[in-house]
XYZ file of C-alpha atoms in Angstrom:
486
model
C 31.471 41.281 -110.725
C 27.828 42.156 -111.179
C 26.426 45.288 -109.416
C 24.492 45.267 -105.919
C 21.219 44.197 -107.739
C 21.687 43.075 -111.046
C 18.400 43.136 -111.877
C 17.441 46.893 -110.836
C 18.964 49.369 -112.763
C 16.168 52.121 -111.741
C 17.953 52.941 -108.191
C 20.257 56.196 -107.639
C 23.489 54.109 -106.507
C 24.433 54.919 -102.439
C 28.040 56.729 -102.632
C 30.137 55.492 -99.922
C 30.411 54.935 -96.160
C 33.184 55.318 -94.045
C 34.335 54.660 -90.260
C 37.070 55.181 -87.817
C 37.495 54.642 -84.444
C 40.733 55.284 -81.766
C 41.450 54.339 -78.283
C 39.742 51.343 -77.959
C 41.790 47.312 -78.089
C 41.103 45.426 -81.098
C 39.684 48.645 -83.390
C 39.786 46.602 -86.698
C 36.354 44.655 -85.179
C 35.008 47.568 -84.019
C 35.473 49.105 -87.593
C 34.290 46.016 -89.387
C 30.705 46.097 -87.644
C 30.702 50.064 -88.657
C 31.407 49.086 -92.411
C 28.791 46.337 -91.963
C 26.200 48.881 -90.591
C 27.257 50.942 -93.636
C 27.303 48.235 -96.260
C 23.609 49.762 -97.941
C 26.552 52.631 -99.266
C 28.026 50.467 -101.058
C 28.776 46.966 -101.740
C 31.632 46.685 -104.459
C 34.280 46.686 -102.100
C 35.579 47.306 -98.650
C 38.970 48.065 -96.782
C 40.669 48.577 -93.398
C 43.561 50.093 -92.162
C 44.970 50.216 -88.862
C 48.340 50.820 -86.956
C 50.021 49.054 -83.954
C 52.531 50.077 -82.249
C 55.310 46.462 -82.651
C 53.937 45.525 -86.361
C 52.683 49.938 -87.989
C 50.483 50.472 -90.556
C 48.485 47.515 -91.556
C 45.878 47.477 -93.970
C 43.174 44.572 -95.863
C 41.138 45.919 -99.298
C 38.898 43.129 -100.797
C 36.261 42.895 -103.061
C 32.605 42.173 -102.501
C 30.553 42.352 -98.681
C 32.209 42.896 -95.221
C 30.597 40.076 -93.971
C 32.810 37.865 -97.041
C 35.727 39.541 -96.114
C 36.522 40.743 -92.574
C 34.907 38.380 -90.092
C 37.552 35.477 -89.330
C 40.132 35.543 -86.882
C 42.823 35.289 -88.785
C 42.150 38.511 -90.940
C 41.129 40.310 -88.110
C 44.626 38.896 -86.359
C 46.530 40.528 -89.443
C 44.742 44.280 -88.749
C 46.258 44.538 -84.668
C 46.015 48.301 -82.774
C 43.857 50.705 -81.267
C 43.236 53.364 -84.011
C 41.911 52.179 -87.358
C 39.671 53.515 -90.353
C 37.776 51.566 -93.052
C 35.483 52.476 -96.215
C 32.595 50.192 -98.317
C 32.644 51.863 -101.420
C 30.228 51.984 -105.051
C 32.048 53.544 -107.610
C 31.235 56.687 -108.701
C 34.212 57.437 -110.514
C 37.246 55.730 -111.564
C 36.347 52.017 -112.855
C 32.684 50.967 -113.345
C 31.188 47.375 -112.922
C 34.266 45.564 -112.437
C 36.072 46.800 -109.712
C 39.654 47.485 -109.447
C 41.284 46.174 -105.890
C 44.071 49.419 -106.994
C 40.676 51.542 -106.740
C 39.747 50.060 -102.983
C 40.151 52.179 -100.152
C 41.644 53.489 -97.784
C 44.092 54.491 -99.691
C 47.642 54.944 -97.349
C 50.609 57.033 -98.094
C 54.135 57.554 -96.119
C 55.221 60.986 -95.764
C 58.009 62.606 -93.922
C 56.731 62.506 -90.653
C 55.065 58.933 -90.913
C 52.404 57.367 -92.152
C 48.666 58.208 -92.742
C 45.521 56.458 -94.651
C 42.603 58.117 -96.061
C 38.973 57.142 -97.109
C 36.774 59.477 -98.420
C 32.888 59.742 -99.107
C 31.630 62.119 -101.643
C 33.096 62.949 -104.763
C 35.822 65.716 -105.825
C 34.078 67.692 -108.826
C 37.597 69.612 -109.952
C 39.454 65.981 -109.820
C 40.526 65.930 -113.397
C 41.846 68.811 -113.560
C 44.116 68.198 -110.263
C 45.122 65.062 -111.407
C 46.545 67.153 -114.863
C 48.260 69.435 -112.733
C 49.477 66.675 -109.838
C 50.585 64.030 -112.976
C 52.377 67.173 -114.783
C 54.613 67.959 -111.396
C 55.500 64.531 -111.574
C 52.934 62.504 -109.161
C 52.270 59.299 -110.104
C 48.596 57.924 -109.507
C 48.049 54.253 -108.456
C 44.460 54.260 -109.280
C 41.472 56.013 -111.234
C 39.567 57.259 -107.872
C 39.641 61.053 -107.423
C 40.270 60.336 -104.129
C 43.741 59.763 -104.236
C 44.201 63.391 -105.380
C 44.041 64.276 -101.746
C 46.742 61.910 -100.553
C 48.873 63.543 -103.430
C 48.059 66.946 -102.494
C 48.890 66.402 -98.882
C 52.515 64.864 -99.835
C 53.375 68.404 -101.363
C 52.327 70.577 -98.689
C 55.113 71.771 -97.028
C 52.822 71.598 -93.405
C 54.488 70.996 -89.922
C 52.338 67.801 -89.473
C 49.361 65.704 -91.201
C 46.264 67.125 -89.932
C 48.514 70.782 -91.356
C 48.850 69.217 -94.888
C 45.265 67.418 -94.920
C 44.039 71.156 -94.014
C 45.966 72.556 -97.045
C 45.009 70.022 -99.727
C 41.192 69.876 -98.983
C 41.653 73.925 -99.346
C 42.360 72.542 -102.993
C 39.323 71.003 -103.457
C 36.178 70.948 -104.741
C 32.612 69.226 -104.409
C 31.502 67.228 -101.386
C 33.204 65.382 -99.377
C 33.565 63.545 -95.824
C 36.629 62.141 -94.713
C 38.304 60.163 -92.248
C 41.800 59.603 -91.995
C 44.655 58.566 -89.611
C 48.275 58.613 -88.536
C 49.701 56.794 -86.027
C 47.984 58.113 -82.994
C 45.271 60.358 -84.656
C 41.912 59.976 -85.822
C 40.211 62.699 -88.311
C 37.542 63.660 -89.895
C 36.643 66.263 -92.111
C 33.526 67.903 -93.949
C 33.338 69.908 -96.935
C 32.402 73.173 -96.657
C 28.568 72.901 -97.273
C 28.467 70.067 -95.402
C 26.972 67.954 -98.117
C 27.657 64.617 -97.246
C 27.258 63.477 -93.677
C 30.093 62.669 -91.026
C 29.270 61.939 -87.278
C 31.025 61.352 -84.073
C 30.625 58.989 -81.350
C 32.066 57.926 -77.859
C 32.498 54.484 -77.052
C 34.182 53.910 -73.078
C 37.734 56.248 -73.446
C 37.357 55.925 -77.383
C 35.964 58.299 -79.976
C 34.080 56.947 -83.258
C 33.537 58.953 -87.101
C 30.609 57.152 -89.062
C 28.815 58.094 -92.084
C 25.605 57.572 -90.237
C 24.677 56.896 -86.563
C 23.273 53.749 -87.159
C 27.176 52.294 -87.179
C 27.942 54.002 -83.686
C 24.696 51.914 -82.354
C 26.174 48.467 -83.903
C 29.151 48.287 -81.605
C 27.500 50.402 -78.770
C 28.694 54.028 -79.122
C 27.149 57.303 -77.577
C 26.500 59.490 -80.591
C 27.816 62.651 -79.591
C 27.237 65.004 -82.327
C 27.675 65.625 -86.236
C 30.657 66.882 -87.583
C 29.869 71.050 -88.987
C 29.861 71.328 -92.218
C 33.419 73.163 -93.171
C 34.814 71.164 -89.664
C 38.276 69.463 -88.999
C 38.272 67.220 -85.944
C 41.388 65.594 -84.908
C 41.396 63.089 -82.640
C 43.482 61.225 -80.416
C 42.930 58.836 -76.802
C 45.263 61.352 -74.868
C 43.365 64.455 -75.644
C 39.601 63.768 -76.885
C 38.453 66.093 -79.931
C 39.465 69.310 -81.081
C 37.907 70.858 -83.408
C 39.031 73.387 -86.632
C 37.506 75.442 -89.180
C 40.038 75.202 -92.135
C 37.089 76.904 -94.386
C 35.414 80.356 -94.659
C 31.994 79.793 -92.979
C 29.074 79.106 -95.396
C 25.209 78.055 -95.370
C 24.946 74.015 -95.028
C 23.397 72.480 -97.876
C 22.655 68.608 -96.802
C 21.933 66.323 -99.183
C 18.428 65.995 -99.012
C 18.381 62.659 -100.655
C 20.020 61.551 -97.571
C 16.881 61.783 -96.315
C 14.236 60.640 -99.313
C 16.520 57.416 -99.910
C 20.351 56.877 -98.972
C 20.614 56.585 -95.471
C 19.494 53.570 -93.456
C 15.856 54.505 -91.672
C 17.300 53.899 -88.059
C 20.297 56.707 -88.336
C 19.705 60.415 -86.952
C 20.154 63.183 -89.619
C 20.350 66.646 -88.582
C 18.535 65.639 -84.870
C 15.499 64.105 -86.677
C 15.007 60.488 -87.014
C 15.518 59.239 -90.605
C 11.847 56.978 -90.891
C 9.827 60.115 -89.211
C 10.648 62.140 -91.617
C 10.604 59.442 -94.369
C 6.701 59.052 -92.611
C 6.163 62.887 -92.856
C 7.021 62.562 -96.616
C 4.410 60.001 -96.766
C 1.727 62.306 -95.148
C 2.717 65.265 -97.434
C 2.626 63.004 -100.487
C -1.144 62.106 -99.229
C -2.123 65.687 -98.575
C -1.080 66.458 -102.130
C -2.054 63.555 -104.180
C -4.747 61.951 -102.693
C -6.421 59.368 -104.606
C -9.781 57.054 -104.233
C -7.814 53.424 -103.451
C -8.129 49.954 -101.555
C -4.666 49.462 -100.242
C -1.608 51.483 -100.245
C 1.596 49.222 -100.997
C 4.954 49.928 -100.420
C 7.675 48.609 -102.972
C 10.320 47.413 -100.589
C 12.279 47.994 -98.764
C 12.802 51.558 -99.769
C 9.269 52.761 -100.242
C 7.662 51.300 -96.564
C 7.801 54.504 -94.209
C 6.695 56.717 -96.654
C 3.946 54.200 -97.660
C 2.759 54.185 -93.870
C 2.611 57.642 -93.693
C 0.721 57.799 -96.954
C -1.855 55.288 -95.271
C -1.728 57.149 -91.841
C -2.766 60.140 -93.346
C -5.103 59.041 -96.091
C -6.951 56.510 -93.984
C -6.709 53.836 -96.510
C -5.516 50.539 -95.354
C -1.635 49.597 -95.648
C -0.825 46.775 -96.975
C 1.862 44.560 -97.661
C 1.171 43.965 -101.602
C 4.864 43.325 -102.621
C 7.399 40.787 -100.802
C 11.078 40.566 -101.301
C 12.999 38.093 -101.513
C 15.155 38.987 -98.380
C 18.088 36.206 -100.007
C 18.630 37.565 -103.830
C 22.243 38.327 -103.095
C 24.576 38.606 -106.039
C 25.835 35.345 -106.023
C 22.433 33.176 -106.518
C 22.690 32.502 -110.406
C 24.642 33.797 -113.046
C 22.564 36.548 -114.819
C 22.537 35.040 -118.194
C 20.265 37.063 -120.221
C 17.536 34.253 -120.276
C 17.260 35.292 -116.182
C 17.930 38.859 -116.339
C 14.505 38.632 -118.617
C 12.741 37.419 -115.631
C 13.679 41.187 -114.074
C 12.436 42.118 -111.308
C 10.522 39.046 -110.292
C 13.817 37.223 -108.776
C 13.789 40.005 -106.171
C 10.020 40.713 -105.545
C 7.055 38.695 -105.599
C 3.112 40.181 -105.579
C 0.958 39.178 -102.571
C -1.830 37.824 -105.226
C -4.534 37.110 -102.962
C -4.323 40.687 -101.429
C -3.906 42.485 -104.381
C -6.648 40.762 -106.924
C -9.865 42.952 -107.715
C -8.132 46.100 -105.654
C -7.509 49.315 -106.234
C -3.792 49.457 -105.841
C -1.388 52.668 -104.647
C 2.196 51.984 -105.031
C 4.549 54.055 -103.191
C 8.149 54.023 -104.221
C 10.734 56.535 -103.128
C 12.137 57.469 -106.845
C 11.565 56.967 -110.310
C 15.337 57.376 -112.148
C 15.044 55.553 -115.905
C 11.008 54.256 -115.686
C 12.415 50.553 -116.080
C 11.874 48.858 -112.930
C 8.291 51.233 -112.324
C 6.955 49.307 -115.358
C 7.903 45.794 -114.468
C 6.397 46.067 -111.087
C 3.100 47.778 -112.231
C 3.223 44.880 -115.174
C 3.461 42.567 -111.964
C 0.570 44.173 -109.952
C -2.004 44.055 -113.215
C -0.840 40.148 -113.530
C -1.987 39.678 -110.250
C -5.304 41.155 -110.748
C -5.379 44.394 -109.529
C -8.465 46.678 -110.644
C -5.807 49.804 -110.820
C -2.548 50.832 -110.372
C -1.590 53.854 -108.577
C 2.285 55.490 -108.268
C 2.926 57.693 -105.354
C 6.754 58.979 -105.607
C 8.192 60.144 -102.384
C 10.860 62.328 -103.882
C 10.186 64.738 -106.855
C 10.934 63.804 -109.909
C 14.644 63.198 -110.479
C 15.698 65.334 -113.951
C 19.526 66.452 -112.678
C 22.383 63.993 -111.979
C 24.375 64.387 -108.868
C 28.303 64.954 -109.025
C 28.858 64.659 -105.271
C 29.048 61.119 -104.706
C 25.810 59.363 -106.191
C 26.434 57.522 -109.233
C 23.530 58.446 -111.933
C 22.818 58.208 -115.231
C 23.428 60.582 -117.800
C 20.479 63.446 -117.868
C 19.014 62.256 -121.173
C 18.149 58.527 -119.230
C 16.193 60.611 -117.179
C 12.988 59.768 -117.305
C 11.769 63.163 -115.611
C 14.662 65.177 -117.823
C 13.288 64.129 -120.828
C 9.352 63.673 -120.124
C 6.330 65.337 -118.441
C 4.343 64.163 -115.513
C 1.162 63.149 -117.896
C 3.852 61.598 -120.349
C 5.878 59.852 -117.699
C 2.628 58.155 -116.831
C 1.510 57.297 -119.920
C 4.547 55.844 -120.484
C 4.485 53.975 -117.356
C 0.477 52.670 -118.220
C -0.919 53.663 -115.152
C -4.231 55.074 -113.930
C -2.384 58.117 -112.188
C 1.244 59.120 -111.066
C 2.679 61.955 -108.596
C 5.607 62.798 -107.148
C 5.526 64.553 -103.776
C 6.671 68.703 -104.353
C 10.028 70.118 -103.910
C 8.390 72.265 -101.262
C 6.062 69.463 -99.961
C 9.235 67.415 -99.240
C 10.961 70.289 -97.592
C 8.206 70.881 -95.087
C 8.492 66.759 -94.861
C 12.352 67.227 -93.769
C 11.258 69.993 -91.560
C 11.216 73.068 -93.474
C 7.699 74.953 -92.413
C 7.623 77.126 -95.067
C 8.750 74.897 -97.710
C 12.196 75.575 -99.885
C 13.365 78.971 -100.007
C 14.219 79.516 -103.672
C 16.479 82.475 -102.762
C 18.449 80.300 -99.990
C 17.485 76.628 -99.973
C 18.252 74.718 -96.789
C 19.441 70.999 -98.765
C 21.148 70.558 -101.784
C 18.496 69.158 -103.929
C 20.293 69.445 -107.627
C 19.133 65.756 -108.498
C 15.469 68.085 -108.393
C 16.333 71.421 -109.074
C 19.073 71.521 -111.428
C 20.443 74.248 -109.223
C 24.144 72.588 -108.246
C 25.701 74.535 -105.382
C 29.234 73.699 -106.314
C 29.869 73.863 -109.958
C 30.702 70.398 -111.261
C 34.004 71.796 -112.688
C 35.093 68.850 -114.293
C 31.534 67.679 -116.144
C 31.403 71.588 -117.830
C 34.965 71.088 -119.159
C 33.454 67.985 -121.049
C 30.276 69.782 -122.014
C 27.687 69.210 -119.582
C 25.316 72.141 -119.435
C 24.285 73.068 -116.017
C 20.655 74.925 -115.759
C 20.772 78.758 -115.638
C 19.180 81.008 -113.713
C 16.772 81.599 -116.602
C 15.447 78.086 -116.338
């Protein structure tokens, strides 16, 4: 199966989303319109699992959308009961491109006092070498996803219960993570201990709700109650509401702050700010720090339009709707034969021509990862006439990969590892390029005084280099992480 968009390889892949809900009738549909709400983290593959009380544990993992998979009757009549969990999923480790159903979650184990799934967000940066040890004391993995290490971790604890022996193994672990899991009558959720990825809870009538962002508690009408704490165990059941543990030493959050530049969905709540404000702030910043004579200011969609407003807010030069996308280039339109995949971008996005001819032209995108797509769309724009060609990045530029969760490409792709500002944009043929500051985009996310170098607020190692969990596994192959010389 191809990926999400397989003509856009210049994208940071979204990690995962995941969703639970108990004490509500029928909580598979309530969990399918969270994944759907979700699906922008990841659209490879998707799974459900939920227990009744006359037919257990019951679970679905497919391949593909939600909206392919879990919307008749009669798969939603196979996935009965009032507690239930689900995960969409990209692969960021394990199997690449063509996805394994073996690699799907939730994944579900049976232990000795009953049953429990798992689906996990985030990515476990010591997995290899827990799998060594787990394999050598004679586990036996079903699939390649680090994930599974947990569910193999918690069948050796010798805890009195589940939430116990979930405590224990995430103790075991490393990197970022956000869980949610379930027995029989129990909902949880966990984060890791610098709260990396997000996790939220909900209330919907005498039911609770975990989502990966708020935007799935507003799909099937929950009251977002708060965000799980970074280094948090909630365990939930319809009986007793939420109660809460702290199965970590305390420590400073560090956020992703890409959440906020790129992977969440503009309507969700992060941190008690809304997602497109402060995807508008960036804009302003970016405007305040680049400014640039222009006609229009264009967003390349969908990803670049509230920081593109905000550029245009703040600049006073006239937005402008120069690209348009092709809402309905899903991966199933035409087989991408090399012939088509030569056509690259153009499949998805099309250039307003009549707005765009004679102008001076500001692009504002929210990344620039390899360079590729950047130069097919500025190719695009001159086609079409425009006078110049101006890229405004809303994100600084991306030199580091992430090993909690994001799927990028090795450091030397890079564009912004391996090049200059000047050289990126002579290498991308345009009239001017700049990215928005790591400081401007902190004061964008809220941060007055901009990042504190000795304490940053966000993990921001995609920009900085600086990882704040050492990505165990990548230095045992050789990756060199930056020192504090650099």
């Amino acid at each position: 199966m191809p990926p999400a968009h397989p003509f856009d390889d210049d994208k940071l892949r979204e990690e995962c989303g995941v969703f639970g809900v108990v004490g509500v009738a029928d909580a598979a549909s309530f969990v399918a319109l969270g994944l759907h709400a979700l699906q922008h983290r990841g659209q490879e593959a998707g799974g459900i699992v939920t227990h009744d009380a006359e037919t257990g544990f019951n679970q679905a993992r497919r391949i593909g959308l939600v909206r392919d998979n879990f919307t008749s009757p009669e798969m939603m009549a196979r996935l009965p009961g009032p507690i239930g969990i689900g995960h969409v999923r990209y692969s960021t480790t394990g199997s690449k491109g063509q996805t394994a159903i073996r690699d799907v979650q939730p994944f579900f184990g049976e232990f000795a006092m009953g049953g429990a799934a798992i689906a996990h967000n985030g990515n476990i940066t010591n997995a290899l070498q827990l799998r060594r040890e787990l394999i050598e004391r004679g586990s036996i993995f079903q699939s390649s996803s680090d994930s599974e290490c947990i569910i193999h971790l918690m069948a050796r604890s010798m805890g009195r219960n589940i939430p116990d022996r979930m405590e224990e193994a995430l103790r075991k672990v490393e990197g970022a993570f956000s869980i949610v899991a379930m027995t029989r009558t129990k909902l949880l959720g966990c984060r890791d201990p610098l709260g990396v990825r997000p996790l939220v809870l909900g209330k919907i009538g005498d039911g609770w709700a975990l989502a990966s962002e708020t935007c799935a508690l507003d799909i099937i009408g929950a009251e977002f109650v708060r965000e799980v704490k970074p280094g948090e165990m909630v365990v939930i059941t319809a009986e007793k509401g939420v109660e809460s543990h702290f199965p970590f030493r305390p420590n400073r959050s560090r956020f992703c702050i890409f959440e906020h530049v790129y992977f969440s969905r503009p309507d969700s709540i992060l941190g008690g700010r809304s997602v497109y404000e402060t995807r508008e702030n960036i804009g302003r910043e970016l405007a305040k720090e680049a400014p640039v004579e222009a006609d229009l200011v264009c967003p390349v969609p969908d990803s670049g339009t509230p920081a593109a407003i905000g550029y245009a807010l703040e600049s006073g030069i006239p937005y402008a709707m120069g690209i348009i996308r092709n809402q309905y280039m899903g991966r199933t339109f035409i087989e991408p034969t090399e012939q088509i995949r030569n056509m690259g971008v153009r499949l998805k996005l099309n250039v307003n021509r009549a707005l765009i001819k004679g102008k001076r032209v500001i692009l504002v995108d929210d990344s620039v990862v390899r360079g590729t797509t950047s130069r097919k769309i500025k190719e695009m724009i001159l086609d079409a006439g425009a006078a110049e060609v101006h890229f405004r990045i809303a994100s600084p530029p991306t030199a580091w990969p992430c090993f909690y969760g994001v799927d990028t490409p090795q450091r030397e792709k890079l564009l912004a590892a391996t090049m200059s500002e000047e050289e990126m944009r002579e290498h991308l043929e345009v009239d001017s390029l700049k990215f928005i500051s790591l400081d401007g985009l902190y004061r964008a996310v809220g941060e007055a005084q901009g990042r504190d170098d000795n304490a940053p607020a966000y993990c921001d190692a995609c920009f900085s280099g600086e990882y704040p969990v050492a990505p165990s596994d990548m230095m045992e192959q050789g990756f060199q992480a930056k020192t504090a010389a650099e």
